[in-house]
mmCIF file of C-alpha atoms in Angstrom:
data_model
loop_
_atom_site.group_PDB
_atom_site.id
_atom_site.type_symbol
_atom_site.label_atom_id
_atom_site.label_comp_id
_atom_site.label_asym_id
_atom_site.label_seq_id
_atom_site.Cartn_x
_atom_site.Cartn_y
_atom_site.Cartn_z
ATOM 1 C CA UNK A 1 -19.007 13.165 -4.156
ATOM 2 C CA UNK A 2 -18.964 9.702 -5.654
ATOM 3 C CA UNK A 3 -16.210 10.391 -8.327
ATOM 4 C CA UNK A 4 -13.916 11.378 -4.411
ATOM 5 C CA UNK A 5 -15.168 8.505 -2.711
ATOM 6 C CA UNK A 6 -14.054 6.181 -5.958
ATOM 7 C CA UNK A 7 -10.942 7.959 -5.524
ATOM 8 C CA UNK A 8 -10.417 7.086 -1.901
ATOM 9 C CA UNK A 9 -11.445 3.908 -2.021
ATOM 10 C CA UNK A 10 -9.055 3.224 -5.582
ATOM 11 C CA UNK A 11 -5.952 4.308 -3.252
ATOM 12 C CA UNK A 12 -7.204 2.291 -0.353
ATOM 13 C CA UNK A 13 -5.675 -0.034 -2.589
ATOM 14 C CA UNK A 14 -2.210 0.711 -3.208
ATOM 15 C CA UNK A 15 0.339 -0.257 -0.897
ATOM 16 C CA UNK A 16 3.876 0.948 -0.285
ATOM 17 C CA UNK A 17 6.243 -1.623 1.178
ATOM 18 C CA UNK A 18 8.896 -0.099 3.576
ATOM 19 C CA UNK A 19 12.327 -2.135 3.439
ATOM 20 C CA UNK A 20 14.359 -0.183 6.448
ATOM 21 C CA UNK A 21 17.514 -1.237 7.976
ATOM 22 C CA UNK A 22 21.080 -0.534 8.929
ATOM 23 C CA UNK A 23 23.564 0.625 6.194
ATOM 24 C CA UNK A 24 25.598 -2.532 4.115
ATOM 25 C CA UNK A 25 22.696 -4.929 5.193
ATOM 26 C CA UNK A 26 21.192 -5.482 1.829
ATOM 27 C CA UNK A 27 18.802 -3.180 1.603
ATOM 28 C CA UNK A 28 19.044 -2.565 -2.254
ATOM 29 C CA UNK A 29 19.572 -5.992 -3.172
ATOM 30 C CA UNK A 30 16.119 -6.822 -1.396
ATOM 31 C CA UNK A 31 14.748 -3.732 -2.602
ATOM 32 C CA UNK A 32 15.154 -4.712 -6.179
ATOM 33 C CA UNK A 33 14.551 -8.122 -6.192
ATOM 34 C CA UNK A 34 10.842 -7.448 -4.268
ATOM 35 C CA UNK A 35 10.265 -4.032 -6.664
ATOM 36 C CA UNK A 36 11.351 -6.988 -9.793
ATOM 37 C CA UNK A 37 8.525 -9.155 -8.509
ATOM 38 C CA UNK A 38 5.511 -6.915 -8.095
ATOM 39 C CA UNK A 39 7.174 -4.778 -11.381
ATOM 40 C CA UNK A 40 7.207 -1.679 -9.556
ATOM 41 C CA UNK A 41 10.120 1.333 -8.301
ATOM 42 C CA UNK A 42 11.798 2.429 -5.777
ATOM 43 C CA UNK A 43 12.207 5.330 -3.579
ATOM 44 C CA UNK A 44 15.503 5.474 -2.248
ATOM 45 C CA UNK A 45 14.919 6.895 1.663
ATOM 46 C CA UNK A 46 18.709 7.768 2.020
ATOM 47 C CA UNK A 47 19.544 11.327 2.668
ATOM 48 C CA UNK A 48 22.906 11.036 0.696
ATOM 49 C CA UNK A 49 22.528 8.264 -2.449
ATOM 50 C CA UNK A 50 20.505 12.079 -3.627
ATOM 51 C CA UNK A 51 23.494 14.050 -3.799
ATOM 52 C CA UNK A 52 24.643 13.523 -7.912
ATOM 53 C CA UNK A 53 28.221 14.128 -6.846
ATOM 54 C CA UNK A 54 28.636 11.363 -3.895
ATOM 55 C CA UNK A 55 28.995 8.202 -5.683
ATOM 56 C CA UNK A 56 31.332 5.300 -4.011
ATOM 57 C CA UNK A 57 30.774 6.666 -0.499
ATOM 58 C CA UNK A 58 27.334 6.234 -0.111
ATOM 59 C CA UNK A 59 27.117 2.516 -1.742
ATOM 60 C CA UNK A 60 24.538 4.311 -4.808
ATOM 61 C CA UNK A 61 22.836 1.708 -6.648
ATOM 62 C CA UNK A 62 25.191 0.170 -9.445
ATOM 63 C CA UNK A 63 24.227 1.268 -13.296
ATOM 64 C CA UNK A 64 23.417 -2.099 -13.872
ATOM 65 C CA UNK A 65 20.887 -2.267 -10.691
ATOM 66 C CA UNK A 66 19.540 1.418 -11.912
ATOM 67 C CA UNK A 67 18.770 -0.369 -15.535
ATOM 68 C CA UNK A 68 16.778 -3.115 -13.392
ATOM 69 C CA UNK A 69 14.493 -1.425 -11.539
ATOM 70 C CA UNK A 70 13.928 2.457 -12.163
ATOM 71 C CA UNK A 71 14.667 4.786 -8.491
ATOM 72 C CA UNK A 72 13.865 7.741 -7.408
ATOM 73 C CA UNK A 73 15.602 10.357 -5.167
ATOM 74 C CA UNK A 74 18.868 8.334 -6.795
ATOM 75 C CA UNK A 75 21.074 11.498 -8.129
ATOM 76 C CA UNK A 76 18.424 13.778 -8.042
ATOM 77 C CA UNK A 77 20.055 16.914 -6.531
ATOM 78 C CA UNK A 78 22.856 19.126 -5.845
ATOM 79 C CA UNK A 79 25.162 18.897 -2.716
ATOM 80 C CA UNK A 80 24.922 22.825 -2.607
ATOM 81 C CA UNK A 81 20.986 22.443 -2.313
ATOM 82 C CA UNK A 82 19.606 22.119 1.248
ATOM 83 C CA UNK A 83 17.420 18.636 1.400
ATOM 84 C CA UNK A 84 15.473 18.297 4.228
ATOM 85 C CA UNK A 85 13.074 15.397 5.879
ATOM 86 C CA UNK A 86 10.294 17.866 4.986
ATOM 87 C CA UNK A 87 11.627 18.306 1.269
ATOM 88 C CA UNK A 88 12.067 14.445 1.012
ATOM 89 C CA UNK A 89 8.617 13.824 2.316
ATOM 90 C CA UNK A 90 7.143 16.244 -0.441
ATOM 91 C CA UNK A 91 9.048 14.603 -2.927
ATOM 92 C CA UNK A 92 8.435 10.829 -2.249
ATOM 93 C CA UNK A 93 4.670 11.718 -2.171
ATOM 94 C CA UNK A 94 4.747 13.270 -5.830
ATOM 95 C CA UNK A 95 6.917 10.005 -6.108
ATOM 96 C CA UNK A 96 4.319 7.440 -5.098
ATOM 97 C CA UNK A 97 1.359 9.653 -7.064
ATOM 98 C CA UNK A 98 3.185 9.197 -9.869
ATOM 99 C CA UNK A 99 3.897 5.233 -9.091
ATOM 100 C CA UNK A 100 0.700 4.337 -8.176
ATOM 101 C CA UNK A 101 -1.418 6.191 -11.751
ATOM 102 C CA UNK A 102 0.335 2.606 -13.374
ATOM 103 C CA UNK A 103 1.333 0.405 -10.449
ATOM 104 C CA UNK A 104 -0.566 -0.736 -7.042
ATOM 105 C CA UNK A 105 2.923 -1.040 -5.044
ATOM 106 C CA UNK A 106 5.209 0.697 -4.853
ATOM 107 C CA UNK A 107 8.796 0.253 -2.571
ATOM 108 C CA UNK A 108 10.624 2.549 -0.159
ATOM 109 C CA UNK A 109 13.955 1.550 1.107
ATOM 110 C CA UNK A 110 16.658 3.684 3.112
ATOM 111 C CA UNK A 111 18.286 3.548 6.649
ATOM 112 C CA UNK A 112 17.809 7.443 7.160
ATOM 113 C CA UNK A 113 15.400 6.978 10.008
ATOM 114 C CA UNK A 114 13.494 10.441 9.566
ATOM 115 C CA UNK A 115 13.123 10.362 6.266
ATOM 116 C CA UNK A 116 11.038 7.486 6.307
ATOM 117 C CA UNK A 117 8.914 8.388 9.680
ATOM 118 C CA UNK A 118 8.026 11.932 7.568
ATOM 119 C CA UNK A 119 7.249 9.592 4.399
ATOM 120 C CA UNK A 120 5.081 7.487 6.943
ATOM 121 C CA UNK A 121 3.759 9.722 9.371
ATOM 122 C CA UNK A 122 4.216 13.518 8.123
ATOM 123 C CA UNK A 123 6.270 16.476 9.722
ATOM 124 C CA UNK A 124 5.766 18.134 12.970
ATOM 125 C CA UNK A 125 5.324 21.894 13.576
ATOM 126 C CA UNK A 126 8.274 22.854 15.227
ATOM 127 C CA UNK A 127 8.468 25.988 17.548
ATOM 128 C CA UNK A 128 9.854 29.033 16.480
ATOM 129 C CA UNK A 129 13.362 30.115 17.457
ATOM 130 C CA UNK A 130 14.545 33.561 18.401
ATOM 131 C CA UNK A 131 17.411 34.816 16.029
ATOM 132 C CA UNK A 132 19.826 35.050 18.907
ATOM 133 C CA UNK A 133 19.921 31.632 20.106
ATOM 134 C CA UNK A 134 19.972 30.837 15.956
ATOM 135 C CA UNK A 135 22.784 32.770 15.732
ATOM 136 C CA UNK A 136 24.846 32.351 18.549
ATOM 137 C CA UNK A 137 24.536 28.267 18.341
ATOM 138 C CA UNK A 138 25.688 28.835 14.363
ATOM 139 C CA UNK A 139 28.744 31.057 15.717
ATOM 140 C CA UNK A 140 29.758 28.827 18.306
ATOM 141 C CA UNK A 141 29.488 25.776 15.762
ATOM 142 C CA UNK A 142 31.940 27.414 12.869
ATOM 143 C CA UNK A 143 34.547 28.229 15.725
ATOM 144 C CA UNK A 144 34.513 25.094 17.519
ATOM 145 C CA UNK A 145 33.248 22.612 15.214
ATOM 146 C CA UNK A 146 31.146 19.241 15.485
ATOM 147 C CA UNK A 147 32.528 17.582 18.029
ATOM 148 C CA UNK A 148 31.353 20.606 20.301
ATOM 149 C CA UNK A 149 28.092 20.457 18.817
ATOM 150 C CA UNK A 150 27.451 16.417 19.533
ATOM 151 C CA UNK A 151 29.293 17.441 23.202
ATOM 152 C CA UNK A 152 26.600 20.287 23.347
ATOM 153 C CA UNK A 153 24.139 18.143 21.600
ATOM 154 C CA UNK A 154 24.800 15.044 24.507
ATOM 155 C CA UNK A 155 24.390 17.006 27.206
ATOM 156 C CA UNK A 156 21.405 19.037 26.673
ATOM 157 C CA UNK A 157 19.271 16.389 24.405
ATOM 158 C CA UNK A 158 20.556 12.816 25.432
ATOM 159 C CA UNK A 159 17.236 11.457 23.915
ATOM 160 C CA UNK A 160 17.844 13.370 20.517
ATOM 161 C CA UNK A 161 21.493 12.332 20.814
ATOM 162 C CA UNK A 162 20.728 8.824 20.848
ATOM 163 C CA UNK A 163 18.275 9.071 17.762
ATOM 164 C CA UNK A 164 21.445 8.396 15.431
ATOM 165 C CA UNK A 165 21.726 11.992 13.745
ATOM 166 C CA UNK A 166 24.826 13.029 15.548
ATOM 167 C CA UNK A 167 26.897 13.299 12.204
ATOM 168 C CA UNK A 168 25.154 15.687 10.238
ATOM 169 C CA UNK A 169 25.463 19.484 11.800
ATOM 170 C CA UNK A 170 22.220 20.892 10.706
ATOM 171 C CA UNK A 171 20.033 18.554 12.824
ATOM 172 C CA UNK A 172 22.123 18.778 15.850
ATOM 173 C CA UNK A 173 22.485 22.764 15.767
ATOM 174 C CA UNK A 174 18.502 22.508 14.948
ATOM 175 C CA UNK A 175 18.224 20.149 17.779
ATOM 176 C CA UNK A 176 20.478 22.430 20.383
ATOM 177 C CA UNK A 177 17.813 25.091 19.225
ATOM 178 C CA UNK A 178 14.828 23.957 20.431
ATOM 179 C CA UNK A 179 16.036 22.644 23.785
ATOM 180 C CA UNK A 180 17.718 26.088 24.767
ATOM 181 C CA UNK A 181 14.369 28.067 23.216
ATOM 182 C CA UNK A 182 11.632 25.560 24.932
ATOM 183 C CA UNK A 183 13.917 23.760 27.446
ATOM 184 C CA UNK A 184 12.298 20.564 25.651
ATOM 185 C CA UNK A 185 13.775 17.726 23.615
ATOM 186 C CA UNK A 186 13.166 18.372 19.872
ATOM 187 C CA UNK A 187 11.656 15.107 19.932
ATOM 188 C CA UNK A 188 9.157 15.909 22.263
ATOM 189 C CA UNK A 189 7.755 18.245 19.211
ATOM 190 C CA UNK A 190 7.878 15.124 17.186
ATOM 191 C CA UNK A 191 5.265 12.976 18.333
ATOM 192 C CA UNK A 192 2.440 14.947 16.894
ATOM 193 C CA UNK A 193 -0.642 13.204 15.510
ATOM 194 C CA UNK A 194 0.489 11.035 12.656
ATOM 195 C CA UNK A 195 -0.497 12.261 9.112
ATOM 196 C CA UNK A 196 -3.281 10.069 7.608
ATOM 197 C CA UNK A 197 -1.604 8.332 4.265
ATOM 198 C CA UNK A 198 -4.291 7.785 1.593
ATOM 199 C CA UNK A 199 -2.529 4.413 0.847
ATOM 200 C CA UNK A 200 -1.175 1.591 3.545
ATOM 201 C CA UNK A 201 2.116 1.131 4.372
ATOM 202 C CA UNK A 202 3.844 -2.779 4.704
ATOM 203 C CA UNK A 203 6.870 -2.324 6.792
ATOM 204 C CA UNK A 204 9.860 -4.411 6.598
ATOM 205 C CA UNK A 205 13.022 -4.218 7.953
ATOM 206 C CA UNK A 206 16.875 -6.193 6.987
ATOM 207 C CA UNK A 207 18.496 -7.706 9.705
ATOM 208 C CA UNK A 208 21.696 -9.362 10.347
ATOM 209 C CA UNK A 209 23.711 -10.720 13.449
ATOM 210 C CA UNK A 210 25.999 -7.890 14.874
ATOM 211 C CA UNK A 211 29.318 -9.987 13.574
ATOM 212 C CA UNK A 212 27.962 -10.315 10.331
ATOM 213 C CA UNK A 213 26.742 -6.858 9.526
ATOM 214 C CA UNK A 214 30.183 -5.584 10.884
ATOM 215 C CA UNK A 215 32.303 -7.730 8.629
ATOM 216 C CA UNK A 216 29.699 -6.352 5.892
ATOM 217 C CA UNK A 217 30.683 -3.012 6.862
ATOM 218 C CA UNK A 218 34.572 -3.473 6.874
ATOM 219 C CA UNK A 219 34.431 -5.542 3.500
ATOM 220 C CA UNK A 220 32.171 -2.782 1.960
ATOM 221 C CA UNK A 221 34.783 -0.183 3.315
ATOM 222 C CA UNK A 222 37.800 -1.580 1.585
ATOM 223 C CA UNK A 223 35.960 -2.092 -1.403
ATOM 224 C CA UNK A 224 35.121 1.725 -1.453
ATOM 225 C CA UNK A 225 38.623 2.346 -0.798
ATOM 226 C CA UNK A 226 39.276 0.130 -4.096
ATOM 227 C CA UNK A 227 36.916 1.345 -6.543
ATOM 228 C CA UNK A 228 38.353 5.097 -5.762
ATOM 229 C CA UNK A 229 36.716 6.564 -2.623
ATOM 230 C CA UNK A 230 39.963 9.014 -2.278
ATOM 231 C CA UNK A 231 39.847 10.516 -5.340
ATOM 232 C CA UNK A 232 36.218 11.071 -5.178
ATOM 233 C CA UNK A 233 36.718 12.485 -1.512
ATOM 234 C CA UNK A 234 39.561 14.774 -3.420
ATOM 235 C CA UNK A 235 37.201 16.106 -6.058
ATOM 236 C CA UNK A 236 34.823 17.006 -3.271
ATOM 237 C CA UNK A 237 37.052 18.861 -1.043
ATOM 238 C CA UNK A 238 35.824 22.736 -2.573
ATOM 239 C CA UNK A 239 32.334 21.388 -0.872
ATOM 240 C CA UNK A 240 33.677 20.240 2.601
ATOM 241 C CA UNK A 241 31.781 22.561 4.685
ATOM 242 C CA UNK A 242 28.642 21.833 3.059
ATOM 243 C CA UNK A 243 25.881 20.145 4.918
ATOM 244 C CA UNK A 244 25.722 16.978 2.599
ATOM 245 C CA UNK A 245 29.565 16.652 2.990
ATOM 246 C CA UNK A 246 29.464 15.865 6.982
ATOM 247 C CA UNK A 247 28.904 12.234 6.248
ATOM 248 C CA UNK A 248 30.649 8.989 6.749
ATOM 249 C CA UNK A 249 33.486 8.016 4.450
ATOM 250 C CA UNK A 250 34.377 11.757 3.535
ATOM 251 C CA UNK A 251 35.068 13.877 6.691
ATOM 252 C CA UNK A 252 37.674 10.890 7.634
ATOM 253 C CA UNK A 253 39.367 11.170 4.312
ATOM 254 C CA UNK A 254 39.233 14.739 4.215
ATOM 255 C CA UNK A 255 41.012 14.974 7.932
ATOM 256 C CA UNK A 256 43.608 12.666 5.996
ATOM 257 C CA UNK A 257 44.185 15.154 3.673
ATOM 258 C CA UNK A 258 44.810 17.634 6.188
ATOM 259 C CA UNK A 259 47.639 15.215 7.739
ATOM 260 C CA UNK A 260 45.516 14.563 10.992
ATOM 261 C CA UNK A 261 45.833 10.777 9.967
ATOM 262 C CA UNK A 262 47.324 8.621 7.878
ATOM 263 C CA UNK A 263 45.670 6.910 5.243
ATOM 264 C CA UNK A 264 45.473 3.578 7.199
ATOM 265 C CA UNK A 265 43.842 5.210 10.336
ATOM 266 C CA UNK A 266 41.522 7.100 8.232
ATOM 267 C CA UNK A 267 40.269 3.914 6.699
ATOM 268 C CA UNK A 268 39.657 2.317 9.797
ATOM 269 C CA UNK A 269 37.966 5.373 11.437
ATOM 270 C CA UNK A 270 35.581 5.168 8.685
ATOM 271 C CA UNK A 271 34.751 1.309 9.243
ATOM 272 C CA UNK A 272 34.377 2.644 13.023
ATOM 273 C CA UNK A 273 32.274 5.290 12.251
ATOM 274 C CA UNK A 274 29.918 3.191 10.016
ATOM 275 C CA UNK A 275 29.283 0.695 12.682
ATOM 276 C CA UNK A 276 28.355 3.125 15.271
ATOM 277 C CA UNK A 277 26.212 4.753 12.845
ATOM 278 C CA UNK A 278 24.790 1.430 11.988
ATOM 279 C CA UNK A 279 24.231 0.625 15.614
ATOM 280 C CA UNK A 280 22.189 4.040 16.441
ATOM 281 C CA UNK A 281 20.139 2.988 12.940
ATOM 282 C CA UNK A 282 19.441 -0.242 14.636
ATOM 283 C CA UNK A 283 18.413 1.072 17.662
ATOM 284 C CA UNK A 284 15.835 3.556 15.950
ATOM 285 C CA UNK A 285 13.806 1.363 13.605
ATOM 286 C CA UNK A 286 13.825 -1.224 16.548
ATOM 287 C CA UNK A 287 11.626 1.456 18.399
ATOM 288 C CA UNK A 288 8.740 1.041 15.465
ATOM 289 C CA UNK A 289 7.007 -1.979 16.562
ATOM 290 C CA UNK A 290 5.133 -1.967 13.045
ATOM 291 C CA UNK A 291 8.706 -3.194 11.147
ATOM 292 C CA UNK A 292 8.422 -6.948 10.472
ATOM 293 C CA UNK A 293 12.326 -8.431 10.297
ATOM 294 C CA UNK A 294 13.989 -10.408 7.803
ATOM 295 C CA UNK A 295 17.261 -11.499 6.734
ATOM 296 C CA UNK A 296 18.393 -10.381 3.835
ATOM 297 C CA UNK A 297 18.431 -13.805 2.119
ATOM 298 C CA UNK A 298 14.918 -14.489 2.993
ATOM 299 C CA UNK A 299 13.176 -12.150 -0.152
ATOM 300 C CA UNK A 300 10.424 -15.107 -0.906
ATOM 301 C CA UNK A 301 9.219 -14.544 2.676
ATOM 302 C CA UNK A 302 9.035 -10.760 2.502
ATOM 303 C CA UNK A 303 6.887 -11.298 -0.835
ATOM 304 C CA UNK A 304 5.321 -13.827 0.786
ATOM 305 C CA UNK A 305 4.451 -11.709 3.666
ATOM 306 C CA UNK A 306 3.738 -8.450 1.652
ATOM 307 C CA UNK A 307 1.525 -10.539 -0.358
ATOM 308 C CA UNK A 308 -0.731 -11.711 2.737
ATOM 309 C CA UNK A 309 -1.277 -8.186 3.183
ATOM 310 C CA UNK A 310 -2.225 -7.012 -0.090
ATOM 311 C CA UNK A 311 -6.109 -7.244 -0.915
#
């Protein structure tokens, strides 16, 4: 009994520190200037920087930041495996275990909003769906696409819809599930009792004026489109249909190849598609009162802050 109690009471005393925000705010920068400080990791919370094939588009870590600070969930898997909030969860818990046999702190950063609520607060059970309504919702999808599914999505779940997930099909058809099975919002399923972590979470969030994180967005865009976003989009074209595919920066360029849009309009549906995304980011982590905000240039105040709260 004394040996478990030692053992609680030892991880009482490690402390992850959250760093959540919208994408092209500065998240890794932060990230690995804090994790530098209290010589620690990083778990990347980002359902795509995962995939090893999606480079450019998803703003990975550079090699040179990689060599800095180690990361996990950075690379780690295939796009033709399925990675869910639940399989993230599992995997940044082995992730901190593993942090915290050497290191006190360790630090989570990511802008994918569920990833880092079932990091912080566990999964839900979710309510089992007859095969029929699976089915038909999955046939309706591959004949008429995602834009149906957000239109189906909007109209049935409007608090879902506003969560931010509205690009990637999986959680919308998952979503449309639940609400025709239990006539309920999926997200009424996910306010459970939080999970108990044996260690204390420090949130922090990255914040910038609207104008500024847009022109981040547009810059970081072009410079994509520079270091060779459209030849990575054309290597990744056999995958298209894949889950891990429907994201930001690739369907656009992937409609371009089609000759829906020139390259020009594709570009700038991609810089319109990241803000919106990076507006419905916003808007969720603004809903978790516990996120103390920052600008990105201020990284002495978040240690100074993290340290205030570290015993």
């Amino acid at each position: 009994m004394g040996s478990l109690q030692a053992h609680q009471d030892n991880m009482r005393k490690k402390y992850c520190i959250l760093i959540a925000g919208p994408t092209a705010v500065g998240k890794t920068a932060v990230a690995i200037q804090v994790a530098g400080h209290f010589n620690t990791s990083v778990i990347s919370a980002d359902s795509r920087q995962c995939f090893k094939e999606l480079n450019t588009g998803v703003a990975k870590p550079s090699a040179e930041e990689l060599q800095q600070v180690k990361h996990y969930f950075v690379s780690t898997h295939s796009v033709e495996e399925e990675v869910s909030a639940a399989a993230f969860e599992q995997y940044a818990l082995d992730a901190v275990k593993e942090i915290f046999y050497e290191k006190d702190i360790a630090v989570v950063t990511g802008g994918t909003g569920l990833y880092i609520k079932a990091f912080c607060e566990g999964m839900d059970n979710m309510p089992d769906i007859p095969q029929e309504i699976r089915n038909s919702i999955r046939g309706e999808y591959s004949l008429k696409g995602l834009a149906w599914l957000q239109e189906q999505v909007g109209k049935n779940d409007p608090q879902y819809f506003s969560s931010g997930e509205i690009q990637n099909p999986q959680r919308l058809m998952r979503a449309l599930e639940v609400v025709q099975a239990t006539g309920q919002s999926i997200l009424s399923f996910q306010q459970g009792e939080k999970k108990k972590r044996d260690f204390t979470v420090i949130k922090t969030g990255i914040e910038l004026p609207k104008d500024l994180l847009h022109r981040n967005i547009n810059y970081r865009v072009d410079e994509m489109i520079k270091q060779g976003l459209l030849s990575e989009a054309r290597s990744l074209l056999p995958y298209r249909n894949l889950n891990a595919l429907q994201t930001v920066g690739y369907k656009e360029l992937f409609d371009y190849f089609d000759g829906r849009f020139s390259l020009e309009e594709a570009v700038e549906l991609i810089k319109k598609n990241t803000r919106q995304y990076a507006k419905r980011q916003v808007t969720w982590f603004r809903k978790d009162r516990e996120i103390n905000w920052f600008s990105p240039g201020r990284v002495n105040e978040i240690i100074s802050f993290v340290q205030s709260h570290v015993q």
